[in-house]
PDB file of C-alpha atoms in Angstrom:
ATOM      1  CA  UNK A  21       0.000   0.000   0.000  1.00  0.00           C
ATOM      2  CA  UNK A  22       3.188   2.496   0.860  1.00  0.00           C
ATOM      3  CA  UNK A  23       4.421   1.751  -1.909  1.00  0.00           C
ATOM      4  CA  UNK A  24       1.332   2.476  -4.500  1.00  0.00           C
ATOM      5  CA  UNK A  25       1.323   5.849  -2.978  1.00  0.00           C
ATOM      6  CA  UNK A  26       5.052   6.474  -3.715  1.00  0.00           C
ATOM      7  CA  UNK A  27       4.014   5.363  -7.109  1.00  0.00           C
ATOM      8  CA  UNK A  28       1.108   7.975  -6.943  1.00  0.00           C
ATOM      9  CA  UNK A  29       3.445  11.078  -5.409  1.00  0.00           C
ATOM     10  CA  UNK A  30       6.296  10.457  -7.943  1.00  0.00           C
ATOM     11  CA  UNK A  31       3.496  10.357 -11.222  1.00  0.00           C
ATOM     12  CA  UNK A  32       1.721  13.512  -9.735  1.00  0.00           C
ATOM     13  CA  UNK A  33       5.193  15.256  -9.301  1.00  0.00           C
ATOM     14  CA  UNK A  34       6.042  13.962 -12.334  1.00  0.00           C
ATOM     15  CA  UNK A  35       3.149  16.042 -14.462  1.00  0.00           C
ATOM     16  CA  UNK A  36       3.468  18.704 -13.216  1.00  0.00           C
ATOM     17  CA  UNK A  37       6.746  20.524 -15.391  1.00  0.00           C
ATOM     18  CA  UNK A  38       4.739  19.991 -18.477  1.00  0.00           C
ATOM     19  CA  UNK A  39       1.737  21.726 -16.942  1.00  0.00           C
ATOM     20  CA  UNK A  40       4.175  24.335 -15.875  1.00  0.00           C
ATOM     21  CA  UNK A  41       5.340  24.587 -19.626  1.00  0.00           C
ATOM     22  CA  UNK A  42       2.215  25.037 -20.828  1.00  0.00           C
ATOM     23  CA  UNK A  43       1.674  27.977 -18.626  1.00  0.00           C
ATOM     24  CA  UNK A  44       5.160  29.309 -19.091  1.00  0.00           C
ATOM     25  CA  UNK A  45       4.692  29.189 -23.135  1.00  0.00           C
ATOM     26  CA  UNK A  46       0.515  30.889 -23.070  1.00  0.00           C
ATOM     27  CA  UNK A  47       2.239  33.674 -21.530  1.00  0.00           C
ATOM     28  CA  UNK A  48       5.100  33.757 -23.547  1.00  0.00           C
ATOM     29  CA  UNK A  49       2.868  33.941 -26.146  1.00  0.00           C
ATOM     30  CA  UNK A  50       0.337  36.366 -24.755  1.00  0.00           C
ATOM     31  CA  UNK A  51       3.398  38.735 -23.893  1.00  0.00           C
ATOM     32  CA  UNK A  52       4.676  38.348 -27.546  1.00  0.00           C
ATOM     33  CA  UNK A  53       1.052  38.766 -28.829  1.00  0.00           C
ATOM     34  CA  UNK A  54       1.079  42.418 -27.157  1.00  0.00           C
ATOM     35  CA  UNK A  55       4.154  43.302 -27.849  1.00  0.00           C
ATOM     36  CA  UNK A  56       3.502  43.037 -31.445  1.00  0.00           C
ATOM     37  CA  UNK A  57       0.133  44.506 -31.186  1.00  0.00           C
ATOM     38  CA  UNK A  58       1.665  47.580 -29.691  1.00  0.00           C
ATOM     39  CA  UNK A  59       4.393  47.715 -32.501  1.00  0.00           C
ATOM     40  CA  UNK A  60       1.887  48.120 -35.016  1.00  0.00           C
ATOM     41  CA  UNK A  61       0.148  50.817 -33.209  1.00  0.00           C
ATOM     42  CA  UNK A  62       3.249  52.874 -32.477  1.00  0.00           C
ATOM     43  CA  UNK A  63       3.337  54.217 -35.713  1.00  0.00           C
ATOM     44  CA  UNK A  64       0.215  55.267 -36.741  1.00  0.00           C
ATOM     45  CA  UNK A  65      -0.331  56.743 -33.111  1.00  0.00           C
ATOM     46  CA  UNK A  66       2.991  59.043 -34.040  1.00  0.00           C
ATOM     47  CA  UNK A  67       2.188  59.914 -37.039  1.00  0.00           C
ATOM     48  CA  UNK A  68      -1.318  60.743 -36.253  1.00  0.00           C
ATOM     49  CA  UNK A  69       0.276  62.944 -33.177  1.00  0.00           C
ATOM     50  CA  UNK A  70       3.095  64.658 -35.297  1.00  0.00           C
ATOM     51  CA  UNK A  71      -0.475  65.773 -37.765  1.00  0.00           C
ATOM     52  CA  UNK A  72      -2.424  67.050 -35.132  1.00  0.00           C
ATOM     53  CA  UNK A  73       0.627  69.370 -33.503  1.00  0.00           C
ATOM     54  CA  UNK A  74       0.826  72.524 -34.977  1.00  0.00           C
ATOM     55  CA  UNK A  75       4.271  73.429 -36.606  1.00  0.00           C
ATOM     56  CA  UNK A  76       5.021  76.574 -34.548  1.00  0.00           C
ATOM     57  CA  UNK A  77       8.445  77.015 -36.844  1.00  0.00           C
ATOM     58  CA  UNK A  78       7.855  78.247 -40.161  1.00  0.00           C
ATOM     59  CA  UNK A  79       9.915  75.413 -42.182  1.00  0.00           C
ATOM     60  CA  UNK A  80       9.700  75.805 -45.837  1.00  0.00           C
ATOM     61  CA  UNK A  81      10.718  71.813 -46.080  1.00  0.00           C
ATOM     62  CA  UNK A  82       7.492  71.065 -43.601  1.00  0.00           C
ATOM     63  CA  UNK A  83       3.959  69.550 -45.223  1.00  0.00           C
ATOM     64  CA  UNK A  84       2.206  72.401 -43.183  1.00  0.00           C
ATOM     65  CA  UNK A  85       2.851  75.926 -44.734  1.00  0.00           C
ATOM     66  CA  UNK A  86      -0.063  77.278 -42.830  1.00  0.00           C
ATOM     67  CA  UNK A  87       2.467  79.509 -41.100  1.00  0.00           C
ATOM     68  CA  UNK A  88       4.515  80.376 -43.800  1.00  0.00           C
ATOM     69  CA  UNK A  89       3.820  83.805 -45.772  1.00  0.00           C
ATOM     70  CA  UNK A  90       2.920  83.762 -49.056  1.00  0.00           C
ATOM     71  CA  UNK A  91       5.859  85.139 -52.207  1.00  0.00           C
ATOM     72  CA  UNK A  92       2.960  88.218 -52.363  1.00  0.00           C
ATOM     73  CA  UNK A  93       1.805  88.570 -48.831  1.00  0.00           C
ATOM     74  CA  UNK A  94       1.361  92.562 -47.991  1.00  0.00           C
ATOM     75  CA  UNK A  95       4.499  91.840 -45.378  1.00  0.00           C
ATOM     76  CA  UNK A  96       7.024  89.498 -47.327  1.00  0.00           C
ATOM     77  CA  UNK A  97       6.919  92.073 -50.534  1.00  0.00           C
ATOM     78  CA  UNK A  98       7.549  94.987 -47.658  1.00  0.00           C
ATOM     79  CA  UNK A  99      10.106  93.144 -46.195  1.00  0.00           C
ATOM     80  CA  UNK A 100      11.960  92.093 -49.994  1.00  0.00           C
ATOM     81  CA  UNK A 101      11.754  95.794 -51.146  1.00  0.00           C
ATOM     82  CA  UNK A 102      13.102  97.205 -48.283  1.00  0.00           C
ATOM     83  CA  UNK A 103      16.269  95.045 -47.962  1.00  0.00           C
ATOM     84  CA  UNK A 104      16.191  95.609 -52.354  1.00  0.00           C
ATOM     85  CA  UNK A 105      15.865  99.744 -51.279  1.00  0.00           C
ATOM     86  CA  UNK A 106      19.036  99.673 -48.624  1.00  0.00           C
ATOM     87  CA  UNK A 107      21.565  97.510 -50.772  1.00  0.00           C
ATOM     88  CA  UNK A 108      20.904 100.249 -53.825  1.00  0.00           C
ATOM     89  CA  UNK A 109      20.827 103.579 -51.310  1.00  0.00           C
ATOM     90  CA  UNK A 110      24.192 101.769 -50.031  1.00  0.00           C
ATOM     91  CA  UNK A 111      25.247 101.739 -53.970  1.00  0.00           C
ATOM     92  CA  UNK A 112      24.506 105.222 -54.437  1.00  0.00           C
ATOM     93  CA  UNK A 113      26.372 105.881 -51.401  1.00  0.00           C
ATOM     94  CA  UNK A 114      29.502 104.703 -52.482  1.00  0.00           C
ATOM     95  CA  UNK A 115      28.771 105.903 -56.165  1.00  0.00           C
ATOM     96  CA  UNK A 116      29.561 102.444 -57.331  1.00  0.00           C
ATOM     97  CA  UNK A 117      27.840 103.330 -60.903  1.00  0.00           C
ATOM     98  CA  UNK A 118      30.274 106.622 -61.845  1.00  0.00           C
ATOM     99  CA  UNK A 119      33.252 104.349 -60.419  1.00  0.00           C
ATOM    100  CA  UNK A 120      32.987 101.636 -62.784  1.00  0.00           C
ATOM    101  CA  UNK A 121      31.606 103.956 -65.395  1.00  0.00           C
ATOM    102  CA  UNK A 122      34.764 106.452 -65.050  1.00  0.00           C
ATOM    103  CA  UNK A 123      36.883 105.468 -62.331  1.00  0.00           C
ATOM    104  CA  UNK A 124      40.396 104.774 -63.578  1.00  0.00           C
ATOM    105  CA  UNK A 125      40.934 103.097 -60.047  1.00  0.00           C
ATOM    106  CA  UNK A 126      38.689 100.298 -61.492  1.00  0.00           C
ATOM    107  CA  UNK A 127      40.242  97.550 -62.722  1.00  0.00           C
ATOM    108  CA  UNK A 128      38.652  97.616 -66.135  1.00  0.00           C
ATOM    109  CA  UNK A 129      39.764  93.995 -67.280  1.00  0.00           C
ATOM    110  CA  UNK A 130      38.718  92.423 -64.284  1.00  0.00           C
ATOM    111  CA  UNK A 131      35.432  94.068 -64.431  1.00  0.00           C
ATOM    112  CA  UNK A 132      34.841  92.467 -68.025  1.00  0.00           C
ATOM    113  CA  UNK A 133      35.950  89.350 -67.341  1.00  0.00           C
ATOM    114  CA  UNK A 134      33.289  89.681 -64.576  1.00  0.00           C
ATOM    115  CA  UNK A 135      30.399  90.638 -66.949  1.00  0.00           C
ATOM    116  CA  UNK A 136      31.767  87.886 -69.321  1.00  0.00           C
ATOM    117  CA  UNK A 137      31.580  85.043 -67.000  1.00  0.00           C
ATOM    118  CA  UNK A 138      27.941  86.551 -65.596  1.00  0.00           C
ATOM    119  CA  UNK A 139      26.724  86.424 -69.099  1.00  0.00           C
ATOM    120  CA  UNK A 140      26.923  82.926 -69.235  1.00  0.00           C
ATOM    121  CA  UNK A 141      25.513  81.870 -65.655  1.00  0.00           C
ATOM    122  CA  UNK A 142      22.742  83.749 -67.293  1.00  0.00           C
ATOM    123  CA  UNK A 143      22.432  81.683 -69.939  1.00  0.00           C
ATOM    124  CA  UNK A 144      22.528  78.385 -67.820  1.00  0.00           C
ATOM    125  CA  UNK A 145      19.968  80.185 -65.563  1.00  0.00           C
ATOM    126  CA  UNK A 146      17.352  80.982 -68.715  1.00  0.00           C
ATOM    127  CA  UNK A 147      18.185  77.182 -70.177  1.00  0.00           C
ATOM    128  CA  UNK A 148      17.200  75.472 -67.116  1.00  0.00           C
ATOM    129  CA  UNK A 149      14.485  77.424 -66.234  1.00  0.00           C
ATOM    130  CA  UNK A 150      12.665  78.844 -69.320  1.00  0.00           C
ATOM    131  CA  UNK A 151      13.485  76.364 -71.883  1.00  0.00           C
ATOM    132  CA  UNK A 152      13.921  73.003 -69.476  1.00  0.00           C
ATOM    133  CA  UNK A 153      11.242  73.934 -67.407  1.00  0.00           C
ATOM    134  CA  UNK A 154       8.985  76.076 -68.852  1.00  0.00           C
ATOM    135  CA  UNK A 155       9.100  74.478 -72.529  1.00  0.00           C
ATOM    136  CA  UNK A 156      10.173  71.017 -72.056  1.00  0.00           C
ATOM    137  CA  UNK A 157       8.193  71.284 -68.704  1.00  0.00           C
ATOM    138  CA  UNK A 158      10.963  69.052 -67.053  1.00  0.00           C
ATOM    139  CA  UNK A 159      11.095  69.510 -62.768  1.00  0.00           C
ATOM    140  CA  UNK A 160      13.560  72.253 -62.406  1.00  0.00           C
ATOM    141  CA  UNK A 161      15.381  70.447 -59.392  1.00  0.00           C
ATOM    142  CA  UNK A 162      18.592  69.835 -58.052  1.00  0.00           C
ATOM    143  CA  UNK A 163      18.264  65.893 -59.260  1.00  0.00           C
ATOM    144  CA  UNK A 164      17.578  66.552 -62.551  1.00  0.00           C
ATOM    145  CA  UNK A 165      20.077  69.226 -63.288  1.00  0.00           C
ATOM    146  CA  UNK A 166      23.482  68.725 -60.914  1.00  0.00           C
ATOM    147  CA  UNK A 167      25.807  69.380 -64.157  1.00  0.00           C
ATOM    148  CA  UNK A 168      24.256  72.793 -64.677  1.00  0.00           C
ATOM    149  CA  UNK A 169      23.766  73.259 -60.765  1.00  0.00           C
ATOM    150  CA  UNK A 170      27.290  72.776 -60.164  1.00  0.00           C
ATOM    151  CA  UNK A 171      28.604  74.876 -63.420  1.00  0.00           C
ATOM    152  CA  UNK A 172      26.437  77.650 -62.136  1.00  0.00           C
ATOM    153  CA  UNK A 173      28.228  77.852 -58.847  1.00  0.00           C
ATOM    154  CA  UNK A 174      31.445  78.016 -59.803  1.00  0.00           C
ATOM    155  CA  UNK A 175      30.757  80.560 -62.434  1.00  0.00           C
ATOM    156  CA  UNK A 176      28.744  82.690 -59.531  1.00  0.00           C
ATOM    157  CA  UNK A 177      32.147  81.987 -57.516  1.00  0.00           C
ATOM    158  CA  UNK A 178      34.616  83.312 -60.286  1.00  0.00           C
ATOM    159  CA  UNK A 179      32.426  86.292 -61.310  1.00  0.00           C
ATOM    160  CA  UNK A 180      32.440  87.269 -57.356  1.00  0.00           C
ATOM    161  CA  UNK A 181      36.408  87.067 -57.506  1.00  0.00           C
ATOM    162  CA  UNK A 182      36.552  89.083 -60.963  1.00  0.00           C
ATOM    163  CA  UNK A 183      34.685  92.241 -59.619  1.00  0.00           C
ATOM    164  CA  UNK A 184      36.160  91.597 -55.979  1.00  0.00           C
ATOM    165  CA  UNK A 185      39.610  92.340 -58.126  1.00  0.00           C
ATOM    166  CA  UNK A 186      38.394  95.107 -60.265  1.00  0.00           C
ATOM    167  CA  UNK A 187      37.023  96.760 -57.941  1.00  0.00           C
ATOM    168  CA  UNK A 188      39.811  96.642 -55.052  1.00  0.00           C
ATOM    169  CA  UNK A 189      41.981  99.332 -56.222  1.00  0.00           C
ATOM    170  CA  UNK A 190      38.933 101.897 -56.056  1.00  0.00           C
ATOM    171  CA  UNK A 191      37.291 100.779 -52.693  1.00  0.00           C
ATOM    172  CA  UNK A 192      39.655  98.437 -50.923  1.00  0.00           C
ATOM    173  CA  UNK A 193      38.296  96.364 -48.055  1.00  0.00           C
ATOM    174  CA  UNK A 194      34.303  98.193 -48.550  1.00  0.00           C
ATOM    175  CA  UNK A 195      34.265  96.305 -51.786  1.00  0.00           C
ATOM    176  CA  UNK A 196      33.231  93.196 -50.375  1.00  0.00           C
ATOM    177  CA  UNK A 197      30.729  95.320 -48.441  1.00  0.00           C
ATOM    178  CA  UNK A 198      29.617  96.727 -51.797  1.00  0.00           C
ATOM    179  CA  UNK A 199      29.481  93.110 -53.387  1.00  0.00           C
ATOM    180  CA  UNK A 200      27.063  92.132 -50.681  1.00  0.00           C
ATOM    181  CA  UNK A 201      24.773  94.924 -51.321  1.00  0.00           C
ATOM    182  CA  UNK A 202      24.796  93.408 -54.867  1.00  0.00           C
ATOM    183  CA  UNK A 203      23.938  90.177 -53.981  1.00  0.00           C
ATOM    184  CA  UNK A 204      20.996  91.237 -51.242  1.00  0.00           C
ATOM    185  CA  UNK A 205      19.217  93.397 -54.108  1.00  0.00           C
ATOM    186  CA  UNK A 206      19.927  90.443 -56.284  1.00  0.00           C
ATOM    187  CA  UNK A 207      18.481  87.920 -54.256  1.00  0.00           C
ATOM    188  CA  UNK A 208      15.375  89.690 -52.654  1.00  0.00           C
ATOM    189  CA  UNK A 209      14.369  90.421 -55.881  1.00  0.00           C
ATOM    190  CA  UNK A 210      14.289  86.765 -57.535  1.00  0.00           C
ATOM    191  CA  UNK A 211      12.777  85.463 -53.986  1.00  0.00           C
ATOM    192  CA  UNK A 212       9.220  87.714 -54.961  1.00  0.00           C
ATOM    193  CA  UNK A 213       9.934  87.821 -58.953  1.00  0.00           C
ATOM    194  CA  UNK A 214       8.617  85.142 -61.344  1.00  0.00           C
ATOM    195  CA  UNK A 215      11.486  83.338 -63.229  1.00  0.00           C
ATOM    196  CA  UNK A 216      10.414  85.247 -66.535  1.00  0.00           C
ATOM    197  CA  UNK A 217      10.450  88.767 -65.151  1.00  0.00           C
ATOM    198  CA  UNK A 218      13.886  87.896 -63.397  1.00  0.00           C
ATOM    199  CA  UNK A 219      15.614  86.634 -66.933  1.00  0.00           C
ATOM    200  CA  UNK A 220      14.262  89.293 -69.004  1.00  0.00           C
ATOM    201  CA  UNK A 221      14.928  92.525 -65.792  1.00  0.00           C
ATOM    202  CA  UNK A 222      18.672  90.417 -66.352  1.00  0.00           C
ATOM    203  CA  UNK A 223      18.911  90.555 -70.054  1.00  0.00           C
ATOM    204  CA  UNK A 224      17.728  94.456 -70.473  1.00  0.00           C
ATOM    205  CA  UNK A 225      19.747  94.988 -67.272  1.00  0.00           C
ATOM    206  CA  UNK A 226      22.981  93.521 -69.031  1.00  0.00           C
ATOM    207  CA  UNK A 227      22.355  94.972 -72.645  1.00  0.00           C
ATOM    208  CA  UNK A 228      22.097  98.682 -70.684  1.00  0.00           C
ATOM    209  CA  UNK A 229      25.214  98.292 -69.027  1.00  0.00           C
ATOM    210  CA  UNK A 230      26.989  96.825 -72.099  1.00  0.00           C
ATOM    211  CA  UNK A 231      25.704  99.865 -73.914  1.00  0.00           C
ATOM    212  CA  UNK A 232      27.038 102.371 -71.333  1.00  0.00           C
ATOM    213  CA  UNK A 233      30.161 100.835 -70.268  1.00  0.00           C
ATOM    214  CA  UNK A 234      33.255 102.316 -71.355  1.00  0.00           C
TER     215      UNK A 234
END
């Protein structure tokens, strides 16, 4: 009889790691089971918060350009004139015109080379963006045109250095004062000008000043 219920003790202790198993792997399981469930939320529950937060920077690279003014907002043209009205008052200042008209202090060569290398950046400019992208109606993007991206730069670069030269002997350290006032008026007024206003304003603006310089 003792020894029937050793027999029983040892086949009752005996089942019970599997039921233990069994428990051990449902919750393994289970645990898993949310895990995974809350991995596919995560997601959609960020995304859905990063939409409903309001972008309080005004990022021009953001989906939401609720913020952001508009190229004719009342305020941006303001602001775009008045920088363009400072950089040319600062021009007149120095008399920057009669210099490179008259000067002898200019250094005429450099200043051609200047307007040489400017006239063609121009012409890359009106390719890519009149004919490229307003004719062949091709995505006037970095991707799509690094060659000319790239060949504009460096021509913007050596132009800089050509009138940096020619005008050193006249001004000394203020020109590179006077070249920035170039390139603020320059820049404000392509950021609120259409692409075909700035290339033609460029092309009378160039044929004038071929006309007149001496």
């Amino acid at each position: 009889h003792n020894k029937s219920n050793d027999d029983e003790t040892n086949q009752s202790k005996a089942s019970v790691p599997p039921v233990i198993d069994i428990h051990r792997n449902l919750a393994s399981n289970q645990a898993i089971s949310r895990r995974n469930r809350i991995f596919r939320i995560m997601p959609a529950d960020v995304e859905s918060n990063a939409a409903s937060r309001q972008n309080p920077v005004s990022n021009p690279y953001s989906d939401n350009q609720s913020r952001i003014l508009s190229v004719w907002h009342p305020v941006n043209v303001l602001k775009r004139c008045m920088y363009m009205g400072l950089s040319l008052y600062g021009l007149h200042y120095f008399k920057v015109y009669d210099a490179v008209m008259h000067s002898e202090d200019v250094h005429h060569g450099w200043f051609k080379f200047g307007l040489a290398v400017s006239s063609a950046m121009l012409m890359v400019k009106a390719y890519v963006e009149l004919y490229s992208g307003k004719i062949l109606k091709q995505k006037v993007e970095y991707e799509n045109f690094r060659q000319s991206t790239h060949l504009v730069m460096a021509l913007l670069a050596l132009s800089s250095i050509s009138f940096h030269i020619a005008l050193w002997p006249k001004y000394g350290s203020k020109s590179l004062f006077i070249m920035t006032l170039v390139g603020v008026a320059i820049i404000n007024f392509c950021m609120i000008m259409p692409t075909e206003v700035q290339n033609l304003v460029a092309f009378a603006a160039f044929t004038f000043l071929l006309q007149e310089y001496n």
